[in-house]
mmCIF file of C-alpha atoms in Angstrom:
data_model
loop_
_atom_site.group_PDB
_atom_site.id
_atom_site.type_symbol
_atom_site.label_atom_id
_atom_site.label_comp_id
_atom_site.label_asym_id
_atom_site.label_seq_id
_atom_site.Cartn_x
_atom_site.Cartn_y
_atom_site.Cartn_z
ATOM 1 C CA UNK A 88 -17.064 -34.790 11.380
ATOM 2 C CA UNK A 89 -15.433 -33.120 8.456
ATOM 3 C CA UNK A 90 -12.428 -30.903 8.822
ATOM 4 C CA UNK A 91 -13.150 -27.293 9.407
ATOM 5 C CA UNK A 92 -11.893 -25.140 6.547
ATOM 6 C CA UNK A 93 -9.946 -21.957 7.337
ATOM 7 C CA UNK A 94 -12.419 -19.243 8.149
ATOM 8 C CA UNK A 95 -15.382 -21.562 8.587
ATOM 9 C CA UNK A 96 -17.244 -21.678 11.914
ATOM 10 C CA UNK A 97 -15.474 -18.625 13.337
ATOM 11 C CA UNK A 98 -17.171 -15.243 13.752
ATOM 12 C CA UNK A 99 -15.069 -12.494 12.247
ATOM 13 C CA UNK A 100 -12.721 -14.833 10.459
ATOM 14 C CA UNK A 101 -12.663 -12.563 7.448
ATOM 15 C CA UNK A 102 -12.769 -9.304 9.204
ATOM 16 C CA UNK A 103 -11.830 -7.639 12.466
ATOM 17 C CA UNK A 104 -13.560 -4.734 14.214
ATOM 18 C CA UNK A 105 -11.848 -1.354 14.272
ATOM 19 C CA UNK A 106 -12.117 0.867 17.393
ATOM 20 C CA UNK A 107 -15.056 2.642 15.725
ATOM 21 C CA UNK A 108 -16.940 -0.667 15.292
ATOM 22 C CA UNK A 109 -16.787 -0.811 11.499
ATOM 23 C CA UNK A 110 -15.417 -3.945 9.925
ATOM 24 C CA UNK A 111 -11.921 -3.913 8.494
ATOM 25 C CA UNK A 112 -11.487 -6.485 5.600
ATOM 26 C CA UNK A 113 -8.448 -8.836 5.683
ATOM 27 C CA UNK A 114 -7.456 -7.422 2.256
ATOM 28 C CA UNK A 115 -6.604 -4.163 3.979
ATOM 29 C CA UNK A 116 -4.129 -5.842 6.247
ATOM 30 C CA UNK A 117 -2.746 -7.868 3.385
ATOM 31 C CA UNK A 118 -2.353 -4.665 1.333
ATOM 32 C CA UNK A 119 -0.141 -3.222 4.174
ATOM 33 C CA UNK A 120 2.010 -6.372 4.509
ATOM 34 C CA UNK A 121 4.568 -5.532 1.835
ATOM 35 C CA UNK A 122 7.228 -2.802 2.386
ATOM 36 C CA UNK A 123 6.857 -1.399 -1.108
ATOM 37 C CA UNK A 124 3.133 -0.969 -0.711
ATOM 38 C CA UNK A 125 3.634 0.873 2.665
ATOM 39 C CA UNK A 126 6.233 3.045 0.979
ATOM 40 C CA UNK A 127 3.880 3.860 -1.902
ATOM 41 C CA UNK A 128 1.151 4.924 0.592
ATOM 42 C CA UNK A 129 3.640 6.951 2.628
ATOM 43 C CA UNK A 130 4.604 8.903 -0.512
ATOM 44 C CA UNK A 131 1.002 9.353 -1.660
ATOM 45 C CA UNK A 132 -0.046 10.578 1.771
ATOM 46 C CA UNK A 133 2.789 13.196 1.640
ATOM 47 C CA UNK A 134 1.800 14.388 -1.827
ATOM 48 C CA UNK A 135 -1.134 16.768 -2.383
ATOM 49 C CA UNK A 136 -1.833 15.644 -5.966
ATOM 50 C CA UNK A 137 -2.291 12.409 -7.765
ATOM 51 C CA UNK A 138 0.864 10.629 -8.696
ATOM 52 C CA UNK A 139 1.840 8.372 -11.570
ATOM 53 C CA UNK A 140 3.303 4.870 -11.557
ATOM 54 C CA UNK A 141 6.521 6.049 -13.117
ATOM 55 C CA UNK A 142 6.897 8.689 -10.413
ATOM 56 C CA UNK A 143 6.260 6.056 -7.811
ATOM 57 C CA UNK A 144 8.767 3.666 -9.426
ATOM 58 C CA UNK A 145 11.442 6.365 -9.348
ATOM 59 C CA UNK A 146 10.883 7.056 -5.688
ATOM 60 C CA UNK A 147 10.811 3.414 -4.616
ATOM 61 C CA UNK A 148 13.887 2.585 -6.670
ATOM 62 C CA UNK A 149 15.675 5.391 -5.039
ATOM 63 C CA UNK A 150 14.432 4.477 -1.569
ATOM 64 C CA UNK A 151 15.696 0.853 -2.163
ATOM 65 C CA UNK A 152 19.041 2.107 -3.373
ATOM 66 C CA UNK A 153 19.420 4.340 -0.248
ATOM 67 C CA UNK A 154 18.638 1.366 1.927
ATOM 68 C CA UNK A 155 21.306 -0.837 0.320
ATOM 69 C CA UNK A 156 23.864 2.053 -0.096
ATOM 70 C CA UNK A 157 24.006 1.527 -3.870
ATOM 71 C CA UNK A 158 23.124 3.519 -6.956
ATOM 72 C CA UNK A 159 19.821 2.817 -8.610
ATOM 73 C CA UNK A 160 20.059 1.503 -12.115
ATOM 74 C CA UNK A 161 17.677 1.524 -15.036
ATOM 75 C CA UNK A 162 17.043 -2.179 -14.532
ATOM 76 C CA UNK A 163 16.255 -1.526 -10.841
ATOM 77 C CA UNK A 164 13.697 1.062 -11.914
ATOM 78 C CA UNK A 165 12.204 -1.324 -14.514
ATOM 79 C CA UNK A 166 11.852 -4.147 -11.926
ATOM 80 C CA UNK A 167 10.148 -1.750 -9.484
ATOM 81 C CA UNK A 168 7.875 -0.459 -12.260
ATOM 82 C CA UNK A 169 6.876 -3.950 -13.244
ATOM 83 C CA UNK A 170 6.108 -4.934 -9.599
ATOM 84 C CA UNK A 171 4.021 -1.852 -9.051
ATOM 85 C CA UNK A 172 1.976 -2.256 -12.164
ATOM 86 C CA UNK A 173 1.333 -6.010 -11.900
ATOM 87 C CA UNK A 174 1.356 -6.564 -8.089
ATOM 88 C CA UNK A 175 1.489 -3.739 -5.645
ATOM 89 C CA UNK A 176 -0.960 -1.226 -7.064
ATOM 90 C CA UNK A 177 -3.559 -3.664 -7.916
ATOM 91 C CA UNK A 178 -3.533 -5.016 -4.318
ATOM 92 C CA UNK A 179 -3.850 -1.553 -2.939
ATOM 93 C CA UNK A 180 -6.623 -0.650 -5.371
ATOM 94 C CA UNK A 181 -8.530 -3.907 -4.406
ATOM 95 C CA UNK A 182 -8.275 -3.018 -0.767
ATOM 96 C CA UNK A 183 -9.890 0.308 -1.493
ATOM 97 C CA UNK A 184 -6.919 2.370 -0.333
ATOM 98 C CA UNK A 185 -5.923 3.807 -3.734
ATOM 99 C CA UNK A 186 -7.434 4.196 -7.169
ATOM 100 C CA UNK A 187 -5.104 2.959 -9.880
ATOM 101 C CA UNK A 188 -5.850 3.474 -13.493
ATOM 102 C CA UNK A 189 -3.468 1.060 -15.347
ATOM 103 C CA UNK A 190 -4.330 2.450 -18.718
ATOM 104 C CA UNK A 191 -2.850 5.931 -18.058
ATOM 105 C CA UNK A 192 -0.683 5.097 -14.932
ATOM 106 C CA UNK A 193 -2.518 7.497 -12.580
ATOM 107 C CA UNK A 194 -2.403 6.621 -8.868
ATOM 108 C CA UNK A 195 -4.647 8.439 -6.467
ATOM 109 C CA UNK A 196 -5.134 7.941 -2.712
ATOM 110 C CA UNK A 197 -8.766 7.396 -1.808
ATOM 111 C CA UNK A 198 -10.454 10.256 -0.046
ATOM 112 C CA UNK A 199 -10.201 9.485 3.661
ATOM 113 C CA UNK A 200 -11.217 11.761 6.459
ATOM 114 C CA UNK A 201 -8.529 13.308 8.548
ATOM 115 C CA UNK A 202 -8.676 10.743 11.359
ATOM 116 C CA UNK A 203 -8.362 7.808 8.896
ATOM 117 C CA UNK A 204 -5.492 9.625 7.082
ATOM 118 C CA UNK A 205 -3.719 10.005 10.353
ATOM 119 C CA UNK A 206 -4.189 6.365 11.315
ATOM 120 C CA UNK A 207 -3.041 5.218 7.850
ATOM 121 C CA UNK A 208 0.002 7.433 7.974
ATOM 122 C CA UNK A 209 0.848 5.998 11.423
ATOM 123 C CA UNK A 210 0.563 2.471 9.947
ATOM 124 C CA UNK A 211 2.793 3.086 7.020
ATOM 125 C CA UNK A 212 5.314 5.594 8.326
ATOM 126 C CA UNK A 213 8.932 4.635 8.121
ATOM 127 C CA UNK A 214 10.424 3.745 11.506
ATOM 128 C CA UNK A 215 12.310 7.030 11.959
ATOM 129 C CA UNK A 216 9.169 9.032 11.187
ATOM 130 C CA UNK A 217 7.258 7.310 13.994
ATOM 131 C CA UNK A 218 10.032 8.009 16.532
ATOM 132 C CA UNK A 219 10.020 11.781 16.087
#
């Protein structure tokens, strides 16, 4: 008997059912695993218009500075911008949660129905937003 590879021989190893019965890909859960990606989504959910990667970098650098009680520097902003462009936004785009145009920096939340938006907001809300 050969060794079973991860995900082989198990029903639903790649996906899990949501309460509505549709399949939720693992990449969706992986996309929500990073704090910066959840913060991006929280910000995008609160905005009515599309955003831009530079705007997101400014917000995230400020949020991080607030968490640490420090001032955000230009190098902090540059590091966040680099992470967003090369790591976080492509993961969210691949998961089908946002649309990211790397050429012009446009970031748009996918069009979700109200119920899905509410559930997504609940998943990514900062701790204090969930409490009250």
